[in-house]
Amino acid sequence: MKEACGVVGVVTPGRDAAWSCYDALYALQHRGQESAGMAAYQDGRITVTKDNGLVSHVFADAALSALGGELVIGHTRYSTSGSANWTAAQPVYRSAGSAGFALAHNGNLTNTAALAAAAGLETSHYLSDSDLVAELLAREIERGATLPAALAEVLARAEGAFSMVVLEAGALHAVRDPHGFRPLCLGRLGPPEAPTGWVAASESPALDVVGATLVREVEPGEMVTITASGVTTTRLLAPAAGPQRLCIFEFVYFARPDAYLLGHQVHSARRRMGERLAHAAPVAADLVMGVPDSGVPAAEGYAQASGIPFGHGLVKNRYIGRTFIAPDPAQRAAGVRRKLNALRETITGRRLVVVDDSIVRGTTTRALVAMLREAGAAEVHLRISSPPFAWPCYYGIDTPTRDELLAARYDLAGMRDFIGCDSLAFISLADLRDAVGLAEGCCDACLTGEYPAPIPVTLDGARGRW
Ligand code: AMP
């Protein structure tokens, strides 16, 4: 079960937090479109509302008003694991403790089976990584542990990626794994000398939308606890060896361009990726265009550095989500036509530089190139602002298996032929790291096969072992 998701937690003493949590979740909709949910603590009780669908579909005004709560957590879920499954929606709730607790998780644990086996649980006893963690926490609490003590105990044994928010009677905890794979930041409502509330969220735009100021990242291995009386911090988990490992793909594709990750704005990083590509992989062309949305900032950077005019050659249907996860190739190709349409007058007769952030399976990219040719493009030169994506992610980004990844199947010329473009170039890893500005501190396992934490399967080939 894979979960690449958005999480948020809001505490507003004296005021309902559900509306703010809704706004923050809405700002994180791109991190998960399969299900949405919130858990609110009020009058000694935790109430969970969750369902399949977009944030705006799951929460009508009436549902929000009914939720209330001065402490609220929320979740948007993104998964490719089979059909939409209501039971896997989050937050997950357990009744252990005075009011029970609710948990929302972004990331993937890589030792789920071992954790479950150690606790004597069959796979049929839990629905997802998060459900298993909730079950293990509940058992600790039933043995007399507090929720923070249970978190310390259970998460010390968990491997892989977890940025989670956990709600109990009167307190909200935001926890990050020792590598810091998935983002999680902390924001403040009101002035520093008299805060009126606190927000924890996967990305900073969720703070902006509720008027909170970004204070800092939750540190890898840290637990930030928010109550009506303020914020406290605990080093919950022993630090991992080496630098923090924020996912480099957050910069490439996943995060919103207006997000700040480790002090770097994603949009600026994407522009710099395009500039580097222009220097490393120049080509004579008439127009530089980006594949909406995530390819556009890098296309701007490419245009500026190359001096080739930037233009919009594709129109995106703004009511459509991320099509990547449709299960079969024909559906994904149709998804491209549903999502993108070519601007003929911009394209006809032109030599195009087309910039996109990544090629994963290659199916949508191939359909896109065909569409541009149909619209009369004279040449299509594809420039990709990530290195070849050749290794699956086990830390919370949904990716296909290795044999489905285009870069694992073909060399550069083979990829170019599969996609049908005139030329193809990828940014180098060194240039990408440079553009992001975090030379040492990222997880780039999907690009290198060097996995910083154990993964659940043995890989073929010499790399990627642990
Ligand atoms: P494809 O040509 O089928 O490999 O699809 C490439 C497109 O998928 C690019 O435009 C990316 O922006 C997008 N993409 C990359 N990774 C993901 C992901 N994990 N989920 C959804 N879309 C993605």
Coordinates of C-alpha atoms and ligand atoms in Angstrom, one line a residue:
M1 CA 0.0 0.0 0.0
K2 CA 1.6 3.3 -1.1
E3 CA 0.8 6.6 0.3
A4 CA 2.2 9.8 -1.1
C5 CA 0.1 12.3 0.7
G6 CA -0.4 15.7 2.3
V7 CA -0.8 16.2 6.0
V8 CA -1.8 19.2 8.1
G9 CA -2.5 20.0 11.8
V10 CA -4.0 23.2 13.1
V11 CA -4.4 24.4 16.7
T12 CA -6.3 27.6 17.3
P13 CA -7.2 27.9 21.0
G14 CA -10.6 29.5 21.5
R15 CA -11.6 29.2 17.8
D16 CA -12.7 26.4 15.5
A17 CA -9.8 25.1 13.5
A18 CA -11.7 23.0 11.0
W19 CA -12.1 25.8 8.4
S20 CA -8.4 26.6 8.5
C21 CA -7.6 22.9 8.3
Y22 CA -9.9 22.7 5.2
D23 CA -8.1 25.7 3.6
A24 CA -4.7 24.2 4.3
L25 CA -5.8 20.8 3.0
Y26 CA -7.1 22.5 -0.1
A27 CA -3.7 24.0 -0.6
L28 CA -2.2 20.5 -0.5
Q29 CA -4.7 18.9 -2.9
H30 CA -1.9 18.3 -5.4
R31 CA -0.3 15.8 -2.9
G32 CA -3.3 13.5 -3.0
Q33 CA -6.6 13.4 -4.9
E34 CA -7.9 10.0 -3.9
S35 CA -9.3 10.7 -0.5
A36 CA -9.5 13.5 2.1
G37 CA -10.2 13.5 5.8
M38 CA -10.0 15.4 9.0
A39 CA -10.0 14.5 12.7
A40 CA -11.1 17.2 15.2
Y41 CA -10.8 17.2 19.0
Q42 CA -13.6 18.9 20.8
D43 CA -15.5 18.5 24.2
G44 CA -13.4 15.5 25.1
R45 CA -14.0 13.7 21.9
I46 CA -12.3 13.1 18.6
T47 CA -14.5 13.1 15.5
V48 CA -13.2 11.8 12.1
T49 CA -14.7 12.7 8.8
K50 CA -13.2 11.2 5.7
D51 CA -14.2 9.9 2.3
N52 CA -12.9 9.2 -1.2
G53 CA -12.7 12.2 -3.4
L54 CA -11.3 15.7 -3.5
V55 CA -11.1 17.9 -0.4
S56 CA -14.0 20.1 -1.8
H57 CA -16.2 17.0 -2.4
V58 CA -15.6 15.4 1.0
F59 CA -16.2 18.6 3.1
A60 CA -19.5 20.4 2.6
D61 CA -20.0 23.5 4.7
A62 CA -22.3 21.6 7.0
A63 CA -19.7 18.9 7.6
L64 CA -17.1 21.5 8.5
S65 CA -19.4 23.4 10.9
A66 CA -20.2 20.1 12.6
L67 CA -16.6 19.2 13.0
G68 CA -15.6 22.2 15.1
G69 CA -12.6 21.6 17.2
E70 CA -9.7 23.7 18.4
L71 CA -7.2 21.0 17.4
V72 CA -7.7 19.5 14.0
I73 CA -5.6 17.3 11.7
G74 CA -6.2 16.6 8.0
H75 CA -5.0 14.4 5.2
T76 CA -5.1 14.1 1.4
R77 CA -4.3 10.7 0.0
Y78 CA -2.7 9.7 -3.2
S79 CA -2.2 6.1 -4.1
T80 CA -2.0 3.8 -7.1
S81 CA -2.8 0.7 -5.2
G82 CA -5.7 -0.7 -7.0
S83 CA -9.2 0.9 -7.0
A84 CA -10.1 3.7 -4.6
N85 CA -10.5 2.1 -1.2
W86 CA -12.5 4.0 1.4
T87 CA -11.0 2.1 4.3
A88 CA -7.5 3.4 3.5
A89 CA -8.6 7.0 3.8
Q90 CA -7.1 8.9 6.7
P91 CA -6.9 10.1 9.4
V92 CA -6.8 6.7 11.0
Y93 CA -8.5 6.5 14.4
R94 CA -8.1 4.2 17.5
S95 CA -10.0 4.4 20.7
A96 CA -7.0 3.8 23.0
G97 CA -6.4 6.6 25.6
S98 CA -8.8 9.1 27.2
A99 CA -10.3 10.3 23.9
G100 CA -8.5 7.9 21.5
F101 CA -6.1 9.3 18.9
A102 CA -6.1 10.0 15.2
L103 CA -3.1 9.8 12.9
A104 CA -2.4 11.2 9.4
H105 CA 0.7 10.0 7.6
N106 CA 2.8 11.0 4.5
G107 CA 5.4 8.5 3.4
N108 CA 6.0 4.8 3.2
L109 CA 7.3 2.4 5.8
T110 CA 9.7 -0.1 4.3
N111 CA 9.5 -2.7 7.1
T112 CA 5.8 -3.0 7.5
A113 CA 5.7 -6.7 7.2
A114 CA 8.5 -7.2 9.8
L115 CA 6.8 -4.7 12.2
A116 CA 3.5 -6.6 11.9
A117 CA 5.1 -10.0 12.2
A118 CA 6.9 -8.9 15.4
A119 CA 3.6 -7.8 16.9
G120 CA 1.9 -11.1 15.8
L121 CA -0.3 -9.4 13.2
E122 CA -1.3 -11.0 9.9
T123 CA -1.4 -8.8 6.8
S124 CA -5.2 -9.0 7.0
H125 CA -5.1 -7.3 10.3
Y126 CA -4.1 -3.9 9.0
L127 CA -5.2 -1.8 6.0
S128 CA -2.1 0.3 5.4
D129 CA 1.2 1.4 6.9
S130 CA -0.6 4.0 8.8
D131 CA -3.2 1.6 10.1
L132 CA -0.5 -0.7 11.3
V133 CA 1.3 2.2 13.1
A134 CA -2.0 3.2 14.7
E135 CA -2.6 -0.4 15.9
L136 CA 0.9 -0.6 17.4
L137 CA 0.5 2.7 19.1
A138 CA -2.9 1.6 20.5
R139 CA -1.3 -1.5 22.0
E140 CA 1.4 0.6 23.7
I141 CA -1.2 2.9 25.1
E142 CA -3.3 0.0 26.4
R143 CA -0.2 -1.2 28.2
G144 CA -0.1 2.2 30.0
A145 CA 2.1 4.4 27.8
T146 CA 1.3 8.0 26.9
L147 CA 0.9 8.7 23.2
P148 CA 4.3 10.5 23.0
A149 CA 6.0 7.5 24.7
A150 CA 4.1 5.1 22.4
L151 CA 5.3 7.2 19.4
A152 CA 8.9 7.0 20.6
E153 CA 8.6 3.2 21.1
V154 CA 6.8 2.3 17.8
L155 CA 8.5 4.8 15.5
A156 CA 12.0 3.8 16.7
R157 CA 11.3 0.4 15.1
A158 CA 9.8 1.9 11.9
E159 CA 12.0 2.2 8.8
G160 CA 11.4 4.3 5.8
A161 CA 9.6 7.6 5.4
F162 CA 7.1 9.2 7.8
S163 CA 6.0 12.8 8.2
M164 CA 2.9 12.5 10.4
V165 CA 0.5 14.4 12.5
V166 CA -1.1 12.7 15.5
L167 CA -4.1 14.1 17.5
E168 CA -5.1 13.2 21.0
A169 CA -7.1 14.9 23.8
G170 CA -5.7 18.4 24.0
A171 CA -2.5 17.9 22.0
L172 CA -1.3 17.6 18.5
H173 CA 2.1 16.0 17.6
A174 CA 4.0 16.5 14.3
V175 CA 6.7 13.9 13.8
R176 CA 9.3 13.4 11.1
D177 CA 11.4 10.3 10.4
P178 CA 15.2 10.6 11.1
H179 CA 16.1 11.0 7.4
G180 CA 13.5 13.7 6.8
F181 CA 12.4 12.1 3.5
R182 CA 9.0 13.9 3.3
P183 CA 8.6 17.5 4.1
L184 CA 6.9 18.9 7.2
C185 CA 7.0 22.5 8.4
L186 CA 5.7 24.5 11.3
G187 CA 3.9 27.9 11.1
R188 CA 2.6 30.4 13.5
L189 CA -0.6 32.3 13.5
G190 CA -0.5 35.8 15.0
P191 CA 2.6 37.8 16.1
P192 CA 5.7 36.1 17.6
E193 CA 5.1 37.7 21.0
A194 CA 1.5 36.6 21.1
P195 CA 0.8 33.6 18.9
T196 CA -2.9 32.9 18.3
G197 CA -2.4 29.4 16.9
W198 CA 0.0 26.9 15.2
V199 CA 0.0 25.0 12.0
A200 CA 2.0 22.0 10.9
A201 CA 1.8 21.1 7.2
S202 CA 3.6 19.2 4.4
E203 CA 4.3 22.4 2.5
S204 CA 4.4 26.1 3.3
P205 CA 1.6 27.2 0.9
A206 CA -0.8 25.5 3.4
L207 CA 0.5 28.0 6.0
D208 CA 0.2 31.0 3.6
V209 CA -3.5 30.2 2.8
V210 CA -4.5 30.4 6.5
G211 CA -2.3 33.5 7.2
A212 CA 0.3 31.6 9.2
T213 CA 4.0 32.5 9.0
L214 CA 6.6 29.8 8.3
V215 CA 8.7 29.3 11.4
R216 CA 10.8 26.4 10.5
E217 CA 10.9 22.8 9.3
V218 CA 10.1 20.0 11.7
E219 CA 13.6 18.5 12.1
P220 CA 14.3 14.9 11.1
G221 CA 13.6 12.7 14.1
E222 CA 11.9 15.6 16.0
M223 CA 8.4 15.7 17.5
V224 CA 6.8 19.1 17.8
T225 CA 3.9 19.1 20.3
I226 CA 1.2 21.8 20.0
T227 CA -1.3 22.4 22.8
A228 CA -3.4 25.4 23.9
S229 CA -0.4 26.7 25.8
G230 CA 2.0 26.6 22.9
V231 CA 4.7 24.5 21.2
T232 CA 7.3 22.2 22.7
T233 CA 9.9 20.1 21.0
T234 CA 11.2 16.6 21.7
R235 CA 14.0 14.7 20.0
L236 CA 11.9 11.6 19.6
L237 CA 14.1 9.4 17.4
A238 CA 17.9 8.9 17.2
P239 CA 19.4 10.8 14.3
A240 CA 20.2 8.9 11.1
A241 CA 23.8 8.7 10.0
G242 CA 24.7 11.4 7.4
P243 CA 22.8 14.5 6.3
Q244 CA 19.0 14.9 6.2
R245 CA 17.4 13.3 3.1
L246 CA 14.6 15.4 1.9
C247 CA 13.2 13.9 -1.4
I248 CA 14.8 15.7 -4.4
F249 CA 11.7 14.9 -6.4
E250 CA 9.7 17.3 -4.2
F251 CA 11.8 20.0 -5.9
V252 CA 11.5 18.4 -9.3
Y253 CA 7.8 17.6 -9.4
F254 CA 5.9 17.0 -6.3
A255 CA 5.8 20.2 -4.3
R256 CA 4.0 23.3 -5.3
P257 CA 6.2 26.0 -6.9
D258 CA 5.4 28.5 -4.2
A259 CA 6.5 26.1 -1.5
Y260 CA 9.7 26.8 0.5
L261 CA 11.6 23.6 1.3
L262 CA 14.7 23.9 3.6
G263 CA 14.7 27.7 2.8
H264 CA 14.7 27.2 -1.0
Q265 CA 11.7 28.2 -3.0
V266 CA 10.7 25.4 -5.4
H267 CA 9.9 27.7 -8.3
S268 CA 13.3 29.3 -8.2
A269 CA 15.0 25.9 -8.0
R270 CA 13.0 24.8 -11.1
R271 CA 14.0 27.9 -13.0
R272 CA 17.6 27.2 -12.2
M273 CA 17.2 23.6 -13.4
G274 CA 16.1 25.0 -16.8
E275 CA 19.1 27.4 -16.9
R276 CA 21.5 24.5 -16.3
L277 CA 19.8 22.5 -19.0
A278 CA 20.1 25.3 -21.5
H279 CA 23.9 25.5 -20.8
A280 CA 24.5 21.7 -20.9
A281 CA 22.1 20.8 -23.7
P282 CA 21.7 23.7 -26.1
V283 CA 19.9 23.3 -29.4
A284 CA 18.9 25.6 -32.3
A285 CA 15.1 26.3 -31.9
D286 CA 12.4 28.9 -32.4
L287 CA 10.5 28.5 -29.2
V288 CA 10.9 27.1 -25.6
M289 CA 7.7 25.8 -24.0
G290 CA 7.0 23.9 -20.8
V291 CA 4.7 21.0 -20.1
P292 CA 2.1 22.4 -17.7
D293 CA 2.3 22.8 -14.8
S294 CA 5.6 21.5 -13.4
G295 CA 7.6 21.9 -16.6
V296 CA 6.9 25.6 -17.0
P297 CA 9.3 27.2 -14.5
A298 CA 12.2 25.1 -15.9
A299 CA 11.2 26.2 -19.4
E300 CA 11.3 29.8 -18.3
G301 CA 14.8 29.2 -17.1
Y302 CA 15.8 27.5 -20.3
A303 CA 14.5 30.3 -22.4
Q304 CA 16.2 33.0 -20.4
A305 CA 19.6 31.3 -20.4
S306 CA 19.4 30.3 -24.1
G307 CA 17.9 33.5 -25.4
I308 CA 15.2 31.5 -27.3
P309 CA 11.8 33.0 -26.9
F310 CA 9.5 31.4 -24.3
G311 CA 5.9 30.7 -25.2
H312 CA 2.9 28.7 -24.3
G313 CA 2.3 25.9 -26.7
L314 CA 0.0 23.8 -24.6
V315 CA -3.3 24.6 -22.8
K316 CA -4.1 22.6 -19.8
N317 CA -7.7 21.8 -18.7
R318 CA -7.5 23.2 -15.2
Y319 CA -10.2 20.9 -13.9
I320 CA -8.2 17.8 -14.4
G321 CA -5.9 16.2 -11.9
R322 CA -2.6 14.3 -12.2
T323 CA -3.2 11.7 -14.9
F324 CA -0.1 9.7 -14.2
I325 CA -1.7 7.1 -12.0
A326 CA -4.3 5.8 -14.5
P327 CA -3.6 2.0 -14.5
D328 CA -3.1 1.1 -18.2
P329 CA -1.0 2.8 -20.9
A330 CA -4.0 3.4 -23.3
Q331 CA -5.8 5.2 -20.4
R332 CA -2.8 7.3 -19.6
A333 CA -2.4 8.3 -23.3
A334 CA -6.0 9.3 -23.4
G335 CA -5.4 11.2 -20.2
V336 CA -2.9 13.4 -22.0
R337 CA -5.5 14.5 -24.5
R338 CA -8.0 15.1 -21.8
K339 CA -5.5 17.2 -19.9
L340 CA -3.4 19.0 -22.6
N341 CA -4.2 20.4 -26.0
A342 CA -1.7 22.0 -28.5
L343 CA -1.9 25.7 -29.5
R344 CA -1.6 25.1 -33.3
E345 CA -0.7 28.7 -34.3
T346 CA 2.2 28.8 -31.8
I347 CA 3.5 25.4 -32.8
T348 CA 3.0 24.9 -36.6
G349 CA 6.3 25.1 -38.4
R350 CA 8.4 25.8 -35.3
R351 CA 11.4 24.0 -33.9
L352 CA 10.4 23.5 -30.3
V353 CA 12.3 23.0 -27.1
V354 CA 9.8 21.2 -24.8
V355 CA 10.8 21.2 -21.2
D356 CA 9.2 18.7 -18.7
D357 CA 10.2 17.8 -15.2
S358 CA 10.5 14.0 -15.6
I359 CA 10.0 10.9 -17.6
V360 CA 8.8 8.0 -15.6
R361 CA 7.1 5.4 -17.8
G362 CA 7.4 7.5 -20.9
T363 CA 3.8 6.8 -22.0
T364 CA 2.4 10.3 -21.4
T365 CA 5.5 12.0 -22.9
R366 CA 5.3 9.9 -26.0
A367 CA 1.6 10.8 -26.5
L368 CA 2.5 14.5 -25.9
V369 CA 5.2 14.5 -28.5
A370 CA 2.8 12.9 -31.0
M371 CA 0.3 15.6 -30.2
L372 CA 2.8 18.3 -30.9
R373 CA 3.8 16.7 -34.2
E374 CA 0.1 16.5 -35.2
A375 CA -0.1 20.2 -34.5
G376 CA 2.6 20.9 -37.0
A377 CA 5.8 21.1 -34.9
A378 CA 8.8 21.1 -37.3
E379 CA 11.1 19.6 -34.6
V380 CA 10.6 18.6 -31.0
H381 CA 13.6 18.7 -28.7
L382 CA 12.8 17.4 -25.3
R383 CA 14.7 18.6 -22.2
I384 CA 14.0 17.0 -18.9
S385 CA 14.8 18.8 -15.6
S386 CA 15.6 15.6 -13.7
P387 CA 18.1 12.9 -14.5
P388 CA 16.8 9.6 -15.8
F389 CA 14.3 8.1 -13.3
A390 CA 15.6 4.6 -13.1
W391 CA 14.8 3.3 -9.6
P392 CA 11.5 3.0 -7.8
C393 CA 10.8 5.1 -4.8
Y394 CA 10.0 3.3 -1.5
Y395 CA 9.7 6.4 0.6
G396 CA 6.4 7.9 -0.4
I397 CA 6.3 8.9 -4.0
D398 CA 4.2 6.5 -6.1
T399 CA 6.3 5.0 -8.8
P400 CA 6.0 2.0 -11.0
T401 CA 8.2 -1.1 -10.6
R402 CA 11.7 -0.9 -12.1
D403 CA 10.8 -2.8 -15.2
E404 CA 8.2 -0.2 -16.1
L405 CA 10.6 2.7 -15.8
L406 CA 11.7 3.9 -19.2
A407 CA 15.2 4.8 -18.0
A408 CA 15.6 1.3 -16.6
R409 CA 14.6 -0.2 -20.0
Y410 CA 16.5 1.9 -22.5
D411 CA 19.6 3.9 -23.0
L412 CA 19.3 7.6 -24.1
A413 CA 18.9 6.8 -27.8
G414 CA 16.4 4.1 -27.0
M415 CA 14.4 6.5 -24.9
R416 CA 14.5 9.1 -27.6
D417 CA 13.2 6.6 -30.2
F418 CA 10.5 5.4 -27.8
I419 CA 9.3 8.9 -27.2
G420 CA 9.7 10.0 -30.8
C421 CA 11.4 13.3 -30.3
D422 CA 14.2 14.7 -32.4
S423 CA 16.6 15.1 -29.5
L424 CA 16.4 14.3 -25.8
A425 CA 18.6 15.5 -22.9
F426 CA 18.3 15.2 -19.1
I427 CA 19.8 17.5 -16.5
S428 CA 22.9 15.9 -14.8
L429 CA 22.6 15.0 -11.1
A430 CA 25.3 17.5 -10.2
D431 CA 23.4 20.3 -12.0
L432 CA 20.2 19.3 -10.4
R433 CA 21.8 19.3 -6.9
D434 CA 23.3 22.6 -7.7
A435 CA 20.0 24.1 -8.8
V436 CA 18.3 22.9 -5.7
G437 CA 21.1 24.3 -3.6
L438 CA 21.4 21.2 -1.3
A439 CA 24.6 19.6 -2.5
E440 CA 24.7 17.0 0.3
G441 CA 21.3 16.8 1.7
C442 CA 18.7 15.1 -0.5
C443 CA 17.4 11.6 -1.1
D444 CA 18.0 10.9 -4.8
A445 CA 17.5 7.2 -4.8
C446 CA 15.1 7.3 -7.7
L447 CA 17.9 8.7 -9.8
T448 CA 20.9 6.9 -8.4
G449 CA 19.6 3.6 -6.9
E450 CA 21.4 4.6 -3.7
Y451 CA 18.8 4.1 -1.0
P452 CA 19.6 5.8 2.3
A453 CA 17.3 3.5 4.3
P454 CA 16.5 -0.1 3.9
I455 CA 14.0 -1.0 1.2
P456 CA 11.5 -3.8 1.2
V457 CA 12.8 -5.8 -1.8
T458 CA 16.1 -6.9 -3.1
L459 CA 17.0 -5.0 -6.3
D460 CA 18.6 -6.5 -9.3
G461 CA 22.1 -5.3 -10.1
A462 CA 24.9 -4.2 -7.7
R463 CA 23.4 -0.8 -6.8
G464 CA 20.7 -0.1 -4.5
R465 CA 21.7 -2.7 -2.0
W466 CA 21.9 -1.9 1.7
Ligands
AMP1 P1 5.5 9.5 -18.5 O1 5.8 10.1 -19.8 O2 4.3 8.6 -18.6 O3 6.6 9.0 -17.8 O4 4.9 10.7 -17.6 C1 5.7 11.8 -17.3 C2 4.9 12.9 -16.6 O5 4.4 12.4 -15.4 C3 5.7 14.2 -16.3 O6 5.0 15.2 -17.0 C4 5.7 14.3 -14.8 O7 5.3 15.6 -14.5 C5 4.6 13.4 -14.4 N1 5.0 12.7 -13.1 C6 6.2 12.3 -12.7 N2 6.1 11.7 -11.5 C7 4.8 11.6 -11.2 C8 4.1 11.0 -10.1 N3 4.7 10.4 -9.0 N4 2.8 11.2 -10.1 C9 2.1 11.8 -11.1 N5 2.8 12.3 -12.1 C10 4.1 12.2 -12.2

